[in-house]
Coordinates of C-alpha atoms in Angstrom, one line a residue:
M31 CA 26.5 -0.6 28.2
G32 CA 26.7 -4.1 26.7
D33 CA 25.9 -5.8 30.0
M34 CA 22.9 -3.6 30.8
N35 CA 19.2 -3.8 29.9
V36 CA 19.0 -0.3 28.5
K37 CA 16.1 1.7 27.2
K38 CA 15.7 5.1 25.7
L39 CA 15.2 8.1 28.0
K40 CA 11.7 9.4 27.2
K41 CA 9.9 10.4 30.3
K42 CA 10.9 13.5 32.3
K43 CA 10.8 11.4 35.5
D44 CA 13.2 8.8 34.1
R45 CA 15.5 11.5 32.9
A46 CA 15.6 13.2 36.3
N47 CA 16.2 9.9 38.1
Y48 CA 19.0 9.0 35.7
V49 CA 20.7 12.4 36.0
H50 CA 20.4 12.1 39.8
H51 CA 22.3 8.8 39.8
L52 CA 24.8 10.1 37.3
L53 CA 25.7 13.1 39.4
N54 CA 25.7 11.0 42.5
D55 CA 28.3 8.6 40.9
I56 CA 30.5 11.6 40.3
K57 CA 30.3 12.5 43.9
A58 CA 31.1 8.9 44.9
L59 CA 34.1 8.9 42.6
D60 CA 35.4 12.1 44.1
L61 CA 34.8 10.6 47.6
M62 CA 36.7 7.4 46.7
L63 CA 39.7 9.4 45.5
K64 CA 39.8 11.4 48.7
K65 CA 39.5 8.3 50.8
G66 CA 42.3 6.5 48.8
M67 CA 39.9 3.7 47.8
I68 CA 41.1 3.5 44.2
E69 CA 43.7 0.8 43.6
T70 CA 47.2 2.1 42.9
E71 CA 49.0 -1.1 42.3
P72 CA 49.7 -3.6 40.9
I73 CA 49.4 -2.3 37.3
R74 CA 47.4 -4.6 35.0
I75 CA 46.8 -4.9 31.3
G76 CA 43.9 -6.3 29.3
A77 CA 42.5 -6.4 25.8
E78 CA 39.3 -6.8 23.7
Q79 CA 39.6 -8.6 20.3
E80 CA 36.9 -7.8 17.7
F81 CA 36.8 -10.0 14.7
C82 CA 34.8 -10.5 11.4
L83 CA 32.9 -13.6 10.3
V84 CA 32.9 -14.4 6.6
K85 CA 31.2 -16.9 4.3
P86 CA 33.2 -19.4 2.1
N87 CA 33.3 -16.6 -0.6
Y88 CA 34.8 -14.2 2.0
S89 CA 31.8 -11.9 2.2
P90 CA 30.4 -11.0 5.7
S91 CA 28.4 -13.8 7.3
D92 CA 25.5 -12.6 9.5
N93 CA 25.3 -15.6 11.9
A94 CA 27.2 -14.2 14.9
L95 CA 24.5 -15.1 17.4
E96 CA 24.4 -18.7 16.2
I97 CA 28.2 -19.0 16.5
L98 CA 28.2 -17.2 19.9
K99 CA 25.8 -19.8 21.2
D100 CA 28.0 -22.7 20.0
I101 CA 31.1 -21.1 21.4
D102 CA 29.4 -21.0 24.8
D103 CA 32.2 -19.0 26.6
E104 CA 31.7 -15.9 28.7
H105 CA 34.8 -14.4 27.2
F106 CA 32.8 -13.7 24.0
T107 CA 30.1 -11.1 23.4
T108 CA 28.3 -9.5 20.5
E109 CA 29.0 -6.4 18.4
I110 CA 26.5 -4.2 16.6
G111 CA 26.9 -6.1 13.3
N112 CA 25.7 -9.7 13.2
Y113 CA 28.9 -10.6 11.3
N114 CA 31.2 -9.5 14.1
L115 CA 32.0 -10.8 17.6
E116 CA 34.3 -9.8 20.4
A117 CA 36.6 -11.8 22.8
N118 CA 37.5 -10.2 26.1
L119 CA 40.9 -11.3 27.5
D120 CA 41.6 -11.8 31.2
P121 CA 43.5 -8.9 32.9
L122 CA 47.1 -9.8 33.8
E123 CA 49.6 -8.1 36.0
L124 CA 52.3 -6.1 34.1
K125 CA 55.3 -8.3 34.7
G126 CA 57.1 -11.5 33.6
S127 CA 55.7 -13.2 30.5
C128 CA 52.4 -11.3 30.7
F129 CA 52.3 -10.5 27.0
S130 CA 53.2 -14.0 25.7
N131 CA 50.6 -15.3 28.1
L132 CA 48.0 -12.9 26.8
H133 CA 49.0 -13.9 23.2
N134 CA 48.5 -17.6 24.1
Q135 CA 45.0 -16.9 25.6
L136 CA 44.1 -14.8 22.5
D137 CA 45.1 -17.6 20.1
S138 CA 43.3 -20.1 22.3
L139 CA 40.0 -18.1 22.3
L140 CA 40.2 -17.5 18.6
K141 CA 40.8 -21.2 18.1
K142 CA 37.6 -21.9 20.0
A143 CA 35.7 -19.4 17.9
K144 CA 37.2 -20.8 14.7
D145 CA 36.1 -24.3 15.6
A146 CA 32.5 -23.1 16.3
A147 CA 32.5 -21.0 13.1
E148 CA 33.8 -23.9 10.9
K149 CA 30.7 -25.9 11.8
K150 CA 28.6 -23.1 10.3
H151 CA 30.8 -22.9 7.2
T152 CA 32.2 -19.6 8.4
K153 CA 35.7 -18.3 8.7
I154 CA 37.2 -15.7 11.0
V155 CA 39.2 -12.7 9.7
L156 CA 41.0 -10.0 11.6
A157 CA 40.7 -6.7 9.8
G158 CA 40.2 -3.1 10.9
I159 CA 37.7 -2.9 8.0
L160 CA 37.0 -6.1 6.1
P161 CA 38.1 -5.4 2.5
S162 CA 35.1 -7.4 1.1
I163 CA 32.4 -5.6 3.0
G164 CA 29.9 -3.8 0.8
L165 CA 26.9 -1.5 1.1
D166 CA 24.6 -4.5 0.9
N167 CA 26.1 -5.8 4.2
I168 CA 25.3 -2.9 6.4
G169 CA 21.5 -2.5 6.5
E170 CA 19.6 -2.4 9.7
H171 CA 18.4 -6.0 9.0
Q172 CA 22.0 -7.1 9.6
M173 CA 22.2 -5.4 13.0
T174 CA 22.6 -7.9 15.8
P175 CA 19.0 -8.4 17.0
L176 CA 19.4 -7.4 20.6
Q177 CA 17.7 -4.6 22.4
R178 CA 20.7 -2.6 23.3
Y179 CA 21.7 -2.1 19.7
T180 CA 18.2 -1.3 18.5
V181 CA 17.8 1.3 21.3
L182 CA 21.2 2.8 20.6
N183 CA 20.4 3.1 16.9
E184 CA 17.0 4.7 17.6
A185 CA 18.3 7.1 20.2
I186 CA 21.1 8.4 17.9
K187 CA 18.8 8.7 14.9
D188 CA 16.2 10.6 17.1
S189 CA 19.0 12.9 18.3
R190 CA 20.1 13.8 14.8
K191 CA 16.6 13.8 13.1
Q192 CA 18.4 13.5 9.7
D193 CA 20.5 10.9 7.8
F194 CA 24.2 10.5 8.4
N195 CA 26.3 12.3 5.8
I196 CA 29.5 10.3 5.4
H197 CA 32.3 12.1 3.5
I198 CA 35.9 10.8 3.6
Q199 CA 38.5 12.2 1.2
G200 CA 41.6 10.1 0.5
V201 CA 43.1 9.0 -2.8
D202 CA 39.5 8.1 -3.6
E203 CA 36.4 9.8 -2.2
L204 CA 33.5 8.4 -0.3
N205 CA 30.4 10.6 -0.2
L206 CA 27.3 8.8 1.2
L207 CA 24.0 9.4 2.9
F208 CA 23.1 6.6 5.3
D209 CA 20.1 6.1 7.6
S210 CA 21.4 4.2 10.6
V211 CA 24.4 3.7 12.8
M212 CA 25.3 0.4 11.0
L213 CA 28.2 1.9 9.2
E214 CA 30.0 1.6 12.6
G215 CA 29.7 -2.1 12.1
C216 CA 32.4 -1.9 9.4
N217 CA 35.0 -1.2 12.1
T218 CA 36.7 -3.8 14.2
S219 CA 39.5 -3.0 16.7
F220 CA 42.0 -4.4 19.1
Q221 CA 41.2 -2.4 22.2
M222 CA 44.0 -2.3 24.8
H223 CA 43.6 -1.5 28.5
L224 CA 46.2 -0.2 30.9
Q225 CA 45.5 0.3 34.6
V226 CA 46.6 3.7 35.9
S227 CA 47.2 4.9 39.4
P228 CA 44.8 7.7 40.4
N229 CA 47.7 9.7 41.8
S230 CA 49.2 10.2 38.3
F231 CA 46.1 9.7 36.2
I232 CA 45.8 13.1 34.5
D233 CA 49.5 13.3 33.5
T234 CA 49.4 9.7 32.3
Y235 CA 46.3 10.4 30.2
N236 CA 47.8 13.5 28.6
W237 CA 50.9 11.3 27.7
A238 CA 48.6 8.8 26.1
Q239 CA 47.2 11.6 24.0
A240 CA 50.7 12.8 23.1
I241 CA 51.9 9.5 21.8
A242 CA 48.7 8.5 19.9
G243 CA 49.9 9.8 16.5
P244 CA 53.2 8.0 16.2
I245 CA 51.8 4.8 17.7
L246 CA 48.9 4.8 15.3
S247 CA 51.2 5.4 12.3
A248 CA 52.9 2.1 12.9
C249 CA 49.7 0.1 13.5
A250 CA 47.5 1.4 10.6
N251 CA 45.6 -1.4 8.9
S252 CA 42.3 -0.1 7.4
P253 CA 42.9 1.8 4.1
L254 CA 39.9 0.5 2.2
L255 CA 36.1 1.0 2.5
F256 CA 33.7 -0.3 -0.2
G257 CA 36.6 -0.7 -2.6
K258 CA 37.7 2.9 -2.2
E259 CA 41.3 3.8 -1.0
L260 CA 40.8 6.4 1.7
W261 CA 42.8 7.0 4.8
S262 CA 45.7 4.9 6.0
E263 CA 43.4 4.2 9.0
T264 CA 40.0 4.9 7.7
R265 CA 38.3 3.7 10.9
I266 CA 39.2 7.0 12.5
A267 CA 37.1 9.0 10.0
L268 CA 34.3 6.4 9.6
F269 CA 33.6 5.9 13.3
T270 CA 33.6 9.6 14.0
Q271 CA 30.9 10.2 11.3
S272 CA 28.9 7.0 11.6
I273 CA 27.5 7.6 15.1
D274 CA 27.6 11.4 15.2
T275 CA 24.6 12.7 17.1
R276 CA 25.1 16.3 15.9
A277 CA 22.7 17.5 13.2
K278 CA 23.8 19.8 10.4
S279 CA 22.1 23.1 10.3
F280 CA 22.7 26.7 9.2
L281 CA 23.8 27.6 12.7
L282 CA 27.5 27.5 13.7
N283 CA 27.6 24.2 15.6
E284 CA 30.4 24.1 18.1
N285 CA 29.4 20.8 19.6
Q286 CA 32.0 18.1 19.9
S287 CA 31.5 14.7 18.3
R288 CA 30.9 11.7 20.6
V289 CA 33.9 10.1 18.8
S290 CA 36.7 12.5 19.4
F291 CA 40.4 13.0 20.1
G292 CA 39.4 15.8 22.5
R293 CA 39.7 19.6 22.6
N294 CA 42.5 20.3 25.0
W295 CA 44.8 18.9 27.7
Y296 CA 43.2 17.8 31.0
T297 CA 44.0 19.1 34.4
G298 CA 42.7 18.3 37.9
T299 CA 41.6 14.8 38.6
V300 CA 40.1 11.9 36.7
T301 CA 36.6 13.1 37.7
D302 CA 37.2 16.3 35.6
I303 CA 37.4 14.1 32.5
F304 CA 34.0 12.5 33.3
K305 CA 32.5 15.9 34.2
D306 CA 33.6 17.3 30.9
N307 CA 31.9 14.4 29.0
I308 CA 28.7 14.9 31.0
S309 CA 28.8 18.6 30.3
R310 CA 29.2 18.1 26.6
F311 CA 27.0 15.0 25.9
R312 CA 23.5 14.5 27.1
S313 CA 22.3 11.0 28.0
F314 CA 19.8 9.3 25.8
L315 CA 19.8 5.8 27.5
T316 CA 19.0 4.6 31.0
S317 CA 18.8 1.4 32.9
A318 CA 17.8 0.2 36.4
Y319 CA 19.6 1.8 39.3
I320 CA 18.8 0.5 42.8
K321 CA 21.5 1.5 45.2
D322 CA 22.9 5.0 45.9
S323 CA 26.7 5.0 45.3
V324 CA 27.5 7.5 48.0
D325 CA 25.5 5.5 50.5
L326 CA 27.4 2.3 49.5
I327 CA 30.7 4.0 50.3
E328 CA 29.5 5.2 53.6
N329 CA 28.5 1.6 54.4
N330 CA 32.0 0.4 53.4
Q331 CA 30.9 -1.1 50.1
T332 CA 32.3 -0.6 46.7
P333 CA 30.0 1.0 44.2
K334 CA 30.0 0.0 40.5
L335 CA 28.9 3.5 39.3
L336 CA 26.5 2.0 36.9
A337 CA 25.0 5.3 35.7
L338 CA 28.4 6.8 35.1
Q339 CA 29.5 3.6 33.2
L340 CA 26.4 3.7 31.0
H341 CA 27.0 7.4 30.1
N342 CA 30.7 6.6 29.5
G343 CA 29.7 3.8 27.2
T344 CA 28.0 6.3 24.8
V345 CA 31.0 8.6 24.6
Y346 CA 33.9 7.3 22.4
P347 CA 37.2 9.3 22.8
W348 CA 40.1 7.4 21.1
N349 CA 41.7 7.3 24.6
R350 CA 38.8 6.6 27.0
V351 CA 38.9 6.6 30.8
C352 CA 37.3 3.6 32.3
Y353 CA 36.3 2.8 35.9
G354 CA 36.0 -0.8 37.0
V355 CA 35.8 -3.1 40.0
G356 CA 37.8 -6.3 40.3
N357 CA 37.9 -8.5 43.4
N358 CA 35.8 -5.8 45.1
K359 CA 38.6 -3.2 44.5
P360 CA 37.9 -0.2 42.3
H361 CA 40.5 0.8 39.7
L362 CA 41.0 3.2 36.8
R363 CA 42.1 2.3 33.2
I364 CA 42.9 4.0 30.0
E365 CA 41.3 2.2 27.0
N366 CA 43.2 2.6 23.7
R367 CA 40.5 2.5 21.1
Y368 CA 42.3 3.6 17.9
I369 CA 44.3 0.4 17.1
P370 CA 42.7 -1.7 14.4
S371 CA 42.1 -5.5 14.5
G372 CA 44.7 -7.6 12.7
P373 CA 46.6 -8.3 10.5
T374 CA 47.7 -11.1 12.8
T375 CA 47.5 -11.8 16.5
V376 CA 51.3 -11.5 16.8
D377 CA 51.1 -8.0 15.2
E378 CA 48.3 -7.1 17.7
I379 CA 50.3 -8.2 20.7
A380 CA 53.4 -6.3 19.4
N381 CA 51.2 -3.2 19.1
M382 CA 50.2 -3.6 22.7
V383 CA 53.7 -4.2 23.9
F384 CA 54.8 -1.1 22.0
W385 CA 52.0 1.1 23.4
V386 CA 52.3 -0.1 27.0
G387 CA 56.1 0.2 26.9
V388 CA 56.0 3.8 25.7
M389 CA 53.2 4.6 28.3
M390 CA 55.3 3.2 31.1
G391 CA 58.7 4.5 29.8
K392 CA 57.9 8.2 29.7
P393 CA 61.0 10.2 30.7
K394 CA 60.7 12.9 33.3
K395 CA 61.3 15.6 30.7
Y396 CA 57.8 14.9 29.4
D397 CA 56.1 15.5 32.7
N398 CA 53.5 18.3 32.7
L399 CA 53.3 18.4 28.9
H400 CA 50.1 20.5 29.1
K401 CA 52.3 23.4 30.2
R402 CA 54.7 23.2 27.3
W403 CA 53.2 21.5 24.3
D404 CA 50.3 22.9 22.2
F405 CA 47.5 20.3 22.3
K406 CA 46.6 21.1 18.6
D407 CA 50.1 19.8 17.6
V408 CA 49.3 16.5 19.2
K409 CA 45.8 16.4 17.7
T410 CA 47.3 17.2 14.3
N411 CA 49.8 14.4 14.7
F412 CA 47.0 11.9 15.4
F413 CA 45.0 12.8 12.3
N414 CA 48.1 13.0 10.1
A415 CA 48.9 9.4 11.2
A416 CA 45.3 8.3 10.5
R417 CA 45.5 9.8 7.0
Y418 CA 49.1 9.0 5.9
G419 CA 50.3 6.2 8.3
M420 CA 54.1 5.9 8.3
A421 CA 54.4 8.6 5.6
A422 CA 53.2 11.2 8.1
Q423 CA 55.5 13.7 9.9
M424 CA 55.1 14.3 13.6
Y425 CA 55.6 17.7 15.3
W426 CA 57.4 16.4 18.4
D427 CA 59.0 18.4 21.2
G428 CA 59.4 21.5 19.1
S429 CA 60.4 20.2 15.7
Y430 CA 59.2 18.0 12.8
K431 CA 60.3 14.4 12.7
S432 CA 59.5 11.5 10.4
C433 CA 57.5 8.7 12.0
L434 CA 60.4 6.3 11.2
D435 CA 63.0 8.4 13.0
L436 CA 60.8 9.2 15.9
I437 CA 59.8 5.5 16.5
L438 CA 63.3 4.0 15.9
N439 CA 65.4 6.6 17.7
E440 CA 63.1 7.6 20.6
L441 CA 59.9 5.6 21.2
L442 CA 61.3 2.1 20.8
P443 CA 64.2 2.7 23.3
M444 CA 61.6 4.3 25.6
A445 CA 59.4 1.2 25.3
Y446 CA 62.3 -1.1 26.2
K447 CA 63.1 0.9 29.4
G448 CA 59.4 1.1 30.4
L449 CA 58.9 -2.6 30.1
Y450 CA 62.1 -3.6 31.8
K451 CA 61.3 -1.2 34.7
F452 CA 58.1 -3.2 35.4
G453 CA 59.9 -6.6 35.2
V454 CA 58.5 -7.8 31.9
A455 CA 60.5 -10.8 30.6
P456 CA 63.3 -9.7 28.2
K457 CA 62.3 -12.5 25.9
D458 CA 58.8 -11.0 25.4
V459 CA 60.2 -7.5 25.1
E460 CA 62.8 -8.3 22.5
Y461 CA 60.5 -10.5 20.4
Y462 CA 57.5 -8.2 20.2
L463 CA 59.4 -4.9 19.8
A464 CA 61.5 -6.4 17.1
I465 CA 58.3 -7.0 15.2
I466 CA 57.5 -3.2 15.5
K467 CA 61.0 -2.3 14.4
N468 CA 60.8 -4.5 11.3
R469 CA 57.4 -3.2 10.4
V470 CA 58.3 0.5 10.5
K471 CA 61.3 -0.3 8.3
A472 CA 59.3 -2.5 5.9
L473 CA 55.6 -2.1 5.7
N474 CA 52.5 -2.1 8.0
G475 CA 49.1 -3.6 7.3
S476 CA 47.8 -0.5 5.5
E477 CA 50.7 -0.4 3.1
W478 CA 50.4 -4.1 2.3
T479 CA 46.7 -3.8 1.7
V480 CA 47.0 -0.7 -0.6
R481 CA 49.9 -2.1 -2.7
S482 CA 48.2 -5.5 -3.1
Y483 CA 44.8 -3.9 -4.0
R484 CA 46.4 -1.6 -6.6
H485 CA 48.1 -4.6 -8.2
L486 CA 44.8 -6.6 -8.2
L487 CA 42.9 -3.8 -9.9
K488 CA 45.2 -4.0 -12.9
S489 CA 43.6 -7.3 -13.9
H490 CA 40.4 -7.6 -11.9
K491 CA 37.2 -5.5 -11.4
R492 CA 36.7 -3.9 -8.0
F493 CA 34.5 -6.5 -6.3
E494 CA 36.6 -9.4 -7.4
A495 CA 39.8 -7.6 -6.2
M496 CA 38.1 -7.0 -2.8
Q497 CA 37.2 -10.6 -2.5
I498 CA 40.7 -11.9 -3.5
L499 CA 42.3 -9.5 -1.1
T500 CA 40.2 -10.8 1.8
S501 CA 40.9 -14.4 0.9
K502 CA 44.7 -13.8 0.9
L503 CA 44.4 -11.8 4.1
Y504 CA 42.8 -14.8 5.7
E505 CA 45.4 -17.2 4.3
K506 CA 48.3 -15.1 5.6
Q507 CA 46.6 -14.7 9.0
E508 CA 46.3 -18.4 9.3
Q509 CA 50.1 -18.8 8.7
G510 CA 50.7 -16.3 11.5
H511 CA 53.7 -14.5 10.3
P512 CA 54.0 -10.7 11.0
V513 CA 52.7 -8.4 8.3
A514 CA 56.2 -7.0 7.7
T515 CA 57.2 -10.3 6.2
W516 CA 54.2 -10.6 3.7
R517 CA 54.8 -10.4 0.0
I518 CA 52.6 -7.9 -1.8
L519 CA 50.0 -9.7 -4.0
E520 CA 50.6 -9.9 -7.8
E521 CA 48.0 -8.7 -10.3
T522 CA 47.6 -12.2 -11.6
T523 CA 46.4 -13.5 -8.2
E524 CA 43.0 -15.3 -8.6
L525 CA 40.1 -16.2 -6.5
P526 CA 40.5 -19.5 -4.5
D527 CA 37.2 -20.7 -6.0
A528 CA 36.7 -19.4 -9.5
D529 CA 33.2 -20.9 -9.5
S530 CA 32.1 -18.4 -6.8
R531 CA 32.1 -15.5 -9.3
V532 CA 28.8 -13.6 -9.5
V533 CA 27.7 -10.7 -11.7
K534 CA 29.2 -8.0 -9.5
H535 CA 32.7 -9.4 -9.9
I536 CA 32.8 -8.5 -13.5
M537 CA 30.6 -5.4 -13.7
S538 CA 32.0 -1.9 -14.0
T539 CA 31.6 0.5 -11.1
D540 CA 32.9 3.6 -12.9
I541 CA 29.5 4.8 -14.0
F542 CA 28.7 7.6 -16.3
S543 CA 25.1 8.9 -16.1
V544 CA 23.1 11.5 -18.0
Y545 CA 20.1 13.7 -17.2
K546 CA 16.9 13.4 -19.2
T547 CA 17.5 16.9 -20.4
D548 CA 20.9 16.2 -21.9
S549 CA 21.2 16.3 -25.7
I550 CA 21.3 13.1 -27.7
E551 CA 24.5 14.3 -29.3
L552 CA 26.3 14.6 -26.0
V553 CA 25.2 11.1 -25.0
L554 CA 26.4 9.6 -28.3
N555 CA 29.8 11.2 -27.8
I556 CA 30.1 10.0 -24.2
M557 CA 29.3 6.5 -25.2
E558 CA 31.9 6.6 -28.0
W559 CA 34.6 8.3 -25.9
K560 CA 34.2 5.8 -23.0
N561 CA 33.4 2.7 -25.1
I562 CA 30.2 2.0 -23.2
H563 CA 26.9 0.7 -24.4
H564 CA 24.4 1.6 -21.6
M565 CA 24.0 4.7 -19.5
P566 CA 21.6 5.3 -16.6
V567 CA 19.3 8.3 -16.9
I568 CA 18.7 10.3 -13.7
S569 CA 16.4 13.1 -12.7
H570 CA 17.6 16.3 -11.2
D571 CA 16.6 14.9 -7.8
K572 CA 19.3 12.2 -8.4
E573 CA 16.7 9.4 -8.9
L574 CA 17.1 6.7 -11.5
I575 CA 14.3 7.1 -14.1
G576 CA 15.6 4.9 -17.0
V577 CA 18.5 3.4 -18.9
L578 CA 19.7 4.3 -22.4
S579 CA 21.4 1.7 -24.6
W580 CA 23.5 2.3 -27.7
K581 CA 20.7 0.5 -29.7
D582 CA 18.3 3.2 -28.5
I583 CA 20.3 6.1 -29.9
K584 CA 22.7 4.9 -32.6
D585 CA 20.3 5.9 -35.4
F586 CA 20.7 9.5 -34.3
K587 CA 24.5 9.3 -34.9
D588 CA 24.5 10.9 -38.4
E589 CA 21.7 13.3 -37.9

């Protein structure tokens, strides 16, 4: 969708034209499969790196378009938030030193971005959710001012016809009404692509679903949102709710969210996955379609399936099917969307090596999983991993196993075999998989963040702790050591620049409020019990109508 000049579907004629091309693209894909036009080899890998831009005080910096202009490199593109950018890495054949080569390109691209950002007094941070992001950073005025994001926001809001109700329960609880899709801008990920042969696509896709839980448990990196400790990988819950087109009603709504793990195993061919998405999710965007895809095939040309790609760009399964054309050859990929950005580039490449290795190392005993495993067990594994990270248990092949045992005893050996089978250099395999082994035995990004944040809260208010955490995250990323080697922050850790403190760094966020109908006696006692001197007064419609101070009511103390 990002490369298209999109607009909302409004007129009946436009909708009919779009649907015609969409269904025609499905026919064309079926035809290409029958004709054997889809590339079966070689297998390639690729990745997309999303990253955050921050000011010198480590709060989000909404100057992405300025920095993108200075970078002046087609590898980079925008994200919905004007404080995020994305770098698209070149696809590489799965062999030899492909992963270290990908790592070198990633570091090189980020160096280019850092140089451009530095000129704007901006830093780059890799984080699934930036610890220092706040509610004041996610208004519509901080959306990247490009048509495609405005149209997407308006289309989803029109579809819902009500605000987004965000509720995430973890150690803390987030309960929030929000009026745009900008909450999605809190999320940044390291999206990994693996080309898959059309002949084995469905079985490979089902395997990608089966391993998602244990893979995510080792890679979790986003436990905080607005200073609240939520899921080990909070992005999973936040993304699902932040662009949900379903409206709440008194009717039993069985619709599936556009961000989803899925409802069942797939069978048939890859077109059945696309057909399922088209059946479940109506299109709300369109673009310009000039050529008929079926006609192109009959004229020995390769179609880009633009209508299908546009629809696919508005559906967000955690493992997404992608169709693409490279060197005039069509191919199919699985896009892994659940891995967060960060904590370092070496951790990200290790995550990719681990995932690709397990994908390619599947033993024959796991063929046709859809006939033997219950899909709900796999789905439960995924959400348990998102909630609890390495502390989760996985129901795997008929019994419960800890993530630690499953990864060390089965998945890592499987990854070694899969990578060696495709001729990946032993030096790459051993280096990156050792990072995963050390991480699952020590701590992942989520664990480091939580432990450090809890320590900081012992001596700092919430906003200051969030800022310190982001500053130290940046420092450790620049050093480049894997997260498993990081020391947890001490409670005495201070801001790099003490002069950057503002009011919100020292204010209390644990607020006690009263209704205007509450008794003075109750208010007096609350103030004394909690040692507070001011209390907001709210109406029964939850609107602020005033503030009471101790001075206002102390004279009533002895009455």
